[in-house]
Short mmCIF file of C-alpha atoms in Angstrom, two decimals:
data_model
loop_
_atom_site.label_atom_id
_atom_site.label_comp_id
_atom_site.label_asym_id
_atom_site.label_seq_id
_atom_site.Cartn_x
_atom_site.Cartn_y
_atom_site.Cartn_z
CA UNK C 797 99.70 181.02 96.74
CA UNK C 798 97.50 182.99 101.64
CA UNK C 799 96.24 180.05 99.91
CA UNK C 800 93.70 177.39 102.44
CA UNK C 801 95.57 175.51 102.82
CA UNK C 802 94.86 178.58 101.36
CA UNK C 803 98.34 179.56 100.38
CA UNK C 804 99.56 182.82 98.89
CA UNK C 805 101.58 182.70 95.65
CA UNK C 806 104.19 184.55 93.63
CA UNK C 807 106.57 182.79 91.22
CA UNK C 808 109.05 182.65 88.34
CA UNK C 809 109.58 180.10 85.55
CA UNK C 810 112.47 180.54 83.14
CA UNK C 811 115.31 179.15 81.07
CA UNK C 812 117.21 182.40 80.51
CA UNK C 813 114.31 184.83 80.88
CA UNK C 814 111.09 184.65 82.87
CA UNK C 815 108.45 182.99 80.68
CA UNK C 816 105.57 183.91 83.00
CA UNK C 817 103.97 187.27 82.25
CA UNK C 818 102.77 189.21 85.29
CA UNK C 819 104.40 186.81 87.79
CA UNK C 820 103.71 189.17 90.71
CA UNK C 821 99.98 189.47 89.84
CA UNK C 822 100.31 193.26 90.01
CA UNK C 823 99.11 194.15 86.49
CA UNK C 824 95.35 194.51 86.70
CA UNK C 825 92.43 194.54 84.26
CA UNK C 826 89.34 196.59 84.94
CA UNK C 827 90.45 198.06 88.23
CA UNK C 828 91.13 196.73 91.70
CA UNK C 829 89.42 193.72 93.30
CA UNK C 830 86.36 194.49 95.41
CA UNK C 831 85.72 190.95 96.67
CA UNK C 832 87.36 187.52 96.80
CA UNK C 833 87.51 185.13 93.79
CA UNK C 834 88.40 187.85 91.26
CA UNK C 835 91.42 186.37 89.52
CA UNK C 836 90.05 187.80 86.26
CA UNK C 837 91.17 191.22 87.46
CA UNK C 838 94.85 190.29 87.25
CA UNK C 839 96.24 190.37 83.72
CA UNK C 840 96.81 187.09 81.79
CA UNK C 841 95.86 184.72 84.64
CA UNK C 842 92.80 182.45 84.62
CA UNK C 843 91.25 179.71 86.74
CA UNK C 844 91.89 176.15 85.61
CA UNK C 845 89.79 174.80 88.47
CA UNK C 846 87.79 176.46 91.20
CA UNK C 847 87.93 180.17 92.01
CA UNK C 848 91.36 181.53 92.93
CA UNK C 849 91.34 184.55 95.24
CA UNK C 850 93.16 187.71 94.17
CA UNK C 851 94.49 190.05 96.87
CA UNK C 852 95.75 193.57 96.23
CA UNK C 853 96.68 196.59 98.35
CA UNK C 854 94.34 198.66 96.16
CA UNK C 855 91.33 196.56 97.27
CA UNK C 856 88.19 198.70 97.10
CA UNK C 857 85.45 196.47 98.51
CA UNK C 858 83.73 196.08 101.89
CA UNK C 859 85.54 194.94 105.01
CA UNK C 860 88.97 193.44 104.19
CA UNK C 861 87.91 190.42 102.11
CA UNK C 862 90.72 190.67 99.54
CA UNK C 863 92.88 193.34 101.11
CA UNK C 864 96.59 193.20 102.04
CA UNK C 865 97.88 192.54 104.64
CA UNK C 866 94.62 191.70 106.45
CA UNK C 867 92.04 189.67 104.52
CA UNK C 868 89.48 186.88 104.78
CA UNK C 869 92.14 184.19 105.19
CA UNK C 870 94.48 185.80 107.70
CA UNK C 871 97.23 188.38 107.73
CA UNK C 872 100.13 188.39 105.27
CA UNK C 873 102.32 191.17 103.94
CA UNK C 874 103.61 191.10 100.39
CA UNK C 875 107.05 189.60 99.72
CA UNK C 876 108.64 193.06 99.52
CA UNK C 877 107.23 196.31 100.85
CA UNK C 878 106.97 197.77 97.34
CA UNK C 879 104.97 194.78 96.06
CA UNK C 880 101.20 195.07 96.09
CA UNK C 881 99.52 191.76 95.19
CA UNK C 882 99.36 187.99 95.58
CA UNK C 883 96.91 185.16 94.95
CA UNK C 884 95.46 182.46 97.16
CA UNK C 885 94.39 178.91 96.33
CA UNK C 886 92.80 175.98 98.13
CA UNK C 887 95.14 172.97 98.07
CA UNK C 888 93.20 170.47 100.15
CA UNK C 889 89.61 169.63 101.04
CA UNK C 890 88.68 166.44 102.91
CA UNK C 891 86.19 165.31 100.27
CA UNK C 892 88.27 165.91 97.12
CA UNK C 893 86.24 168.92 96.10
CA UNK C 894 86.92 172.59 95.62
CA UNK C 895 90.70 172.51 95.35
CA UNK C 896 91.83 175.42 93.21
CA UNK C 897 94.38 175.77 90.42
CA UNK C 898 95.30 178.74 88.26
CA UNK C 899 97.03 178.98 84.91
CA UNK C 900 98.65 181.27 82.38
CA UNK C 901 99.95 181.16 78.80
CA UNK C 902 103.74 181.34 78.69
CA UNK C 903 105.40 184.10 76.68
CA UNK C 904 107.03 181.41 74.52
CA UNK C 905 106.54 177.67 74.05
CA UNK C 906 108.94 175.33 75.82
CA UNK C 907 111.63 173.71 73.70
CA UNK C 908 111.82 169.94 73.89
CA UNK C 909 115.04 168.84 75.57
CA UNK C 910 115.64 172.19 77.28
CA UNK C 911 115.91 172.43 81.08
CA UNK C 912 113.73 175.09 82.71
CA UNK C 913 113.90 176.45 86.24
CA UNK C 914 110.90 177.12 88.43
CA UNK C 915 110.58 179.04 91.68
CA UNK C 916 107.56 179.93 93.77
CA UNK C 917 107.00 181.69 97.07
CA UNK C 918 104.14 180.54 99.27
CA UNK C 919 102.76 181.28 102.72
CA UNK C 920 100.12 179.36 104.63
CA UNK C 921 96.85 181.14 105.37
CA UNK C 922 94.97 180.97 108.66
CA UNK C 923 93.61 177.51 107.92
CA UNK C 924 93.24 174.22 109.72
CA UNK C 925 95.71 172.18 107.66
CA UNK C 926 99.02 172.50 105.86
CA UNK C 927 99.79 170.21 102.90
CA UNK C 928 102.43 169.13 100.43
CA UNK C 929 102.12 168.59 96.65
CA UNK C 930 102.26 172.20 95.48
CA UNK C 931 103.43 171.98 91.90
CA UNK C 932 103.13 172.84 88.23
CA UNK C 933 101.41 171.11 85.33
CA UNK C 934 102.24 171.95 81.70
CA UNK C 935 99.95 171.63 78.69
CA UNK C 936 99.83 172.45 74.99
CA UNK C 937 96.22 173.67 75.16
CA UNK C 938 94.30 175.88 77.57
CA UNK C 939 94.13 173.61 80.62
CA UNK C 940 91.05 172.51 82.48
CA UNK C 941 91.79 170.47 85.59
CA UNK C 942 89.07 168.53 87.40
CA UNK C 943 89.39 168.42 91.17
CA UNK C 944 85.95 166.94 91.80
CA UNK C 945 86.71 163.32 92.55
CA UNK C 946 89.16 162.82 89.69
CA UNK C 947 92.23 165.09 89.71
CA UNK C 948 95.01 163.94 87.36
CA UNK C 949 97.25 162.76 90.24
CA UNK C 950 100.20 163.98 88.22
CA UNK C 951 102.24 167.16 87.86
CA UNK C 952 105.45 167.91 85.99
CA UNK C 953 106.91 169.64 89.05
CA UNK C 954 105.91 168.65 92.60
CA UNK C 955 107.17 169.73 96.01
CA UNK C 956 106.90 167.19 98.82
CA UNK C 957 107.58 169.75 101.54
CA UNK C 958 104.66 170.57 103.86
CA UNK C 959 104.60 174.35 104.28
CA UNK C 960 103.42 175.38 107.76
CA UNK C 961 104.82 178.91 108.04
CA UNK C 962 102.07 181.55 108.24
CA UNK C 963 104.41 184.46 108.98
CA UNK C 964 107.11 184.26 106.30
CA UNK C 965 107.19 183.47 102.60
CA UNK C 966 108.77 180.10 101.82
CA UNK C 967 110.74 179.80 98.57
CA UNK C 968 110.59 176.55 96.62
CA UNK C 969 112.88 175.79 93.67
CA UNK C 970 112.65 173.10 91.01
CA UNK C 971 113.60 172.31 87.43
CA UNK C 972 112.02 170.54 84.50
CA UNK C 973 113.42 169.00 81.31
CA UNK C 974 110.77 169.72 78.69
CA UNK C 975 109.44 166.69 76.80
CA UNK C 976 107.08 168.69 74.58
CA UNK C 977 106.47 172.22 73.29
CA UNK C 978 104.13 173.20 76.10
CA UNK C 979 102.44 176.61 75.95
CA UNK C 980 100.61 176.77 79.30
CA UNK C 981 101.43 176.28 82.96
CA UNK C 982 99.00 175.62 85.82
CA UNK C 983 99.81 175.93 89.53
CA UNK C 984 98.28 174.09 92.48
CA UNK C 985 97.85 170.65 94.03
CA UNK C 986 96.93 168.15 91.32
CA UNK C 987 96.60 165.14 93.65
CA UNK C 988 93.55 163.88 95.48
CA UNK C 989 93.23 163.90 99.26
CA UNK C 990 94.37 160.29 99.67
CA UNK C 991 97.71 161.16 98.02
CA UNK C 992 98.19 164.47 99.84
CA UNK C 993 100.02 164.73 103.16
CA UNK C 994 98.21 166.98 105.63
CA UNK C 995 99.32 168.38 108.97
CA UNK C 996 96.87 170.04 111.35
CA UNK C 997 98.37 173.39 112.30
CA UNK C 998 95.38 175.28 113.68
CA UNK C 999 92.38 173.43 115.11
CA UNK C 1000 90.38 176.66 115.01
CA UNK C 1001 91.39 177.64 111.48
CA UNK C 1002 89.33 177.62 108.31
CA UNK C 1003 88.51 174.08 107.18
CA UNK C 1004 90.77 172.84 104.41
CA UNK C 1005 94.25 173.93 103.37
#
């Protein structure tokens, strides 16, 4: 996920092949974004909580709201010069509201007892705080995650590292031994504010992380 903490996201999840369709968010539906909060314009992805922001070099709206590299949440180039998109999510808010998660249906169900590998690249937006707890949550049905006072406080993959770098993309790697035939994956912070480590990195930045 830059996602606030917006952070900016791009990732891979695989056993032998990548099970995440459109992992770079570059395949679009219905044209380019012309404002923030338009995840529905990137193919296969959907919000599981809140309103994920979708940024693309083909942005066609006013100002630079969802443009790349300059946008509403700071300045961040794509991972590679030939890439053209990323997403941004909110991972912390002081009052346990408005955190954002996004999800997708995997190209194949997980096999119980099989180890899967997960990698994600994130960069901190121009926000007040940086946080930990970025992770993944699997489900057998289309997920709906509440972040209004009662997040699940659980994820199948969780990273404890607090990401503070606003210039570079940070790569995180994990693995997961499947305990069910999950069909969906959601990405974000699934823990409430009291269980999330925060570090103030910019006193003048956008509230949240």
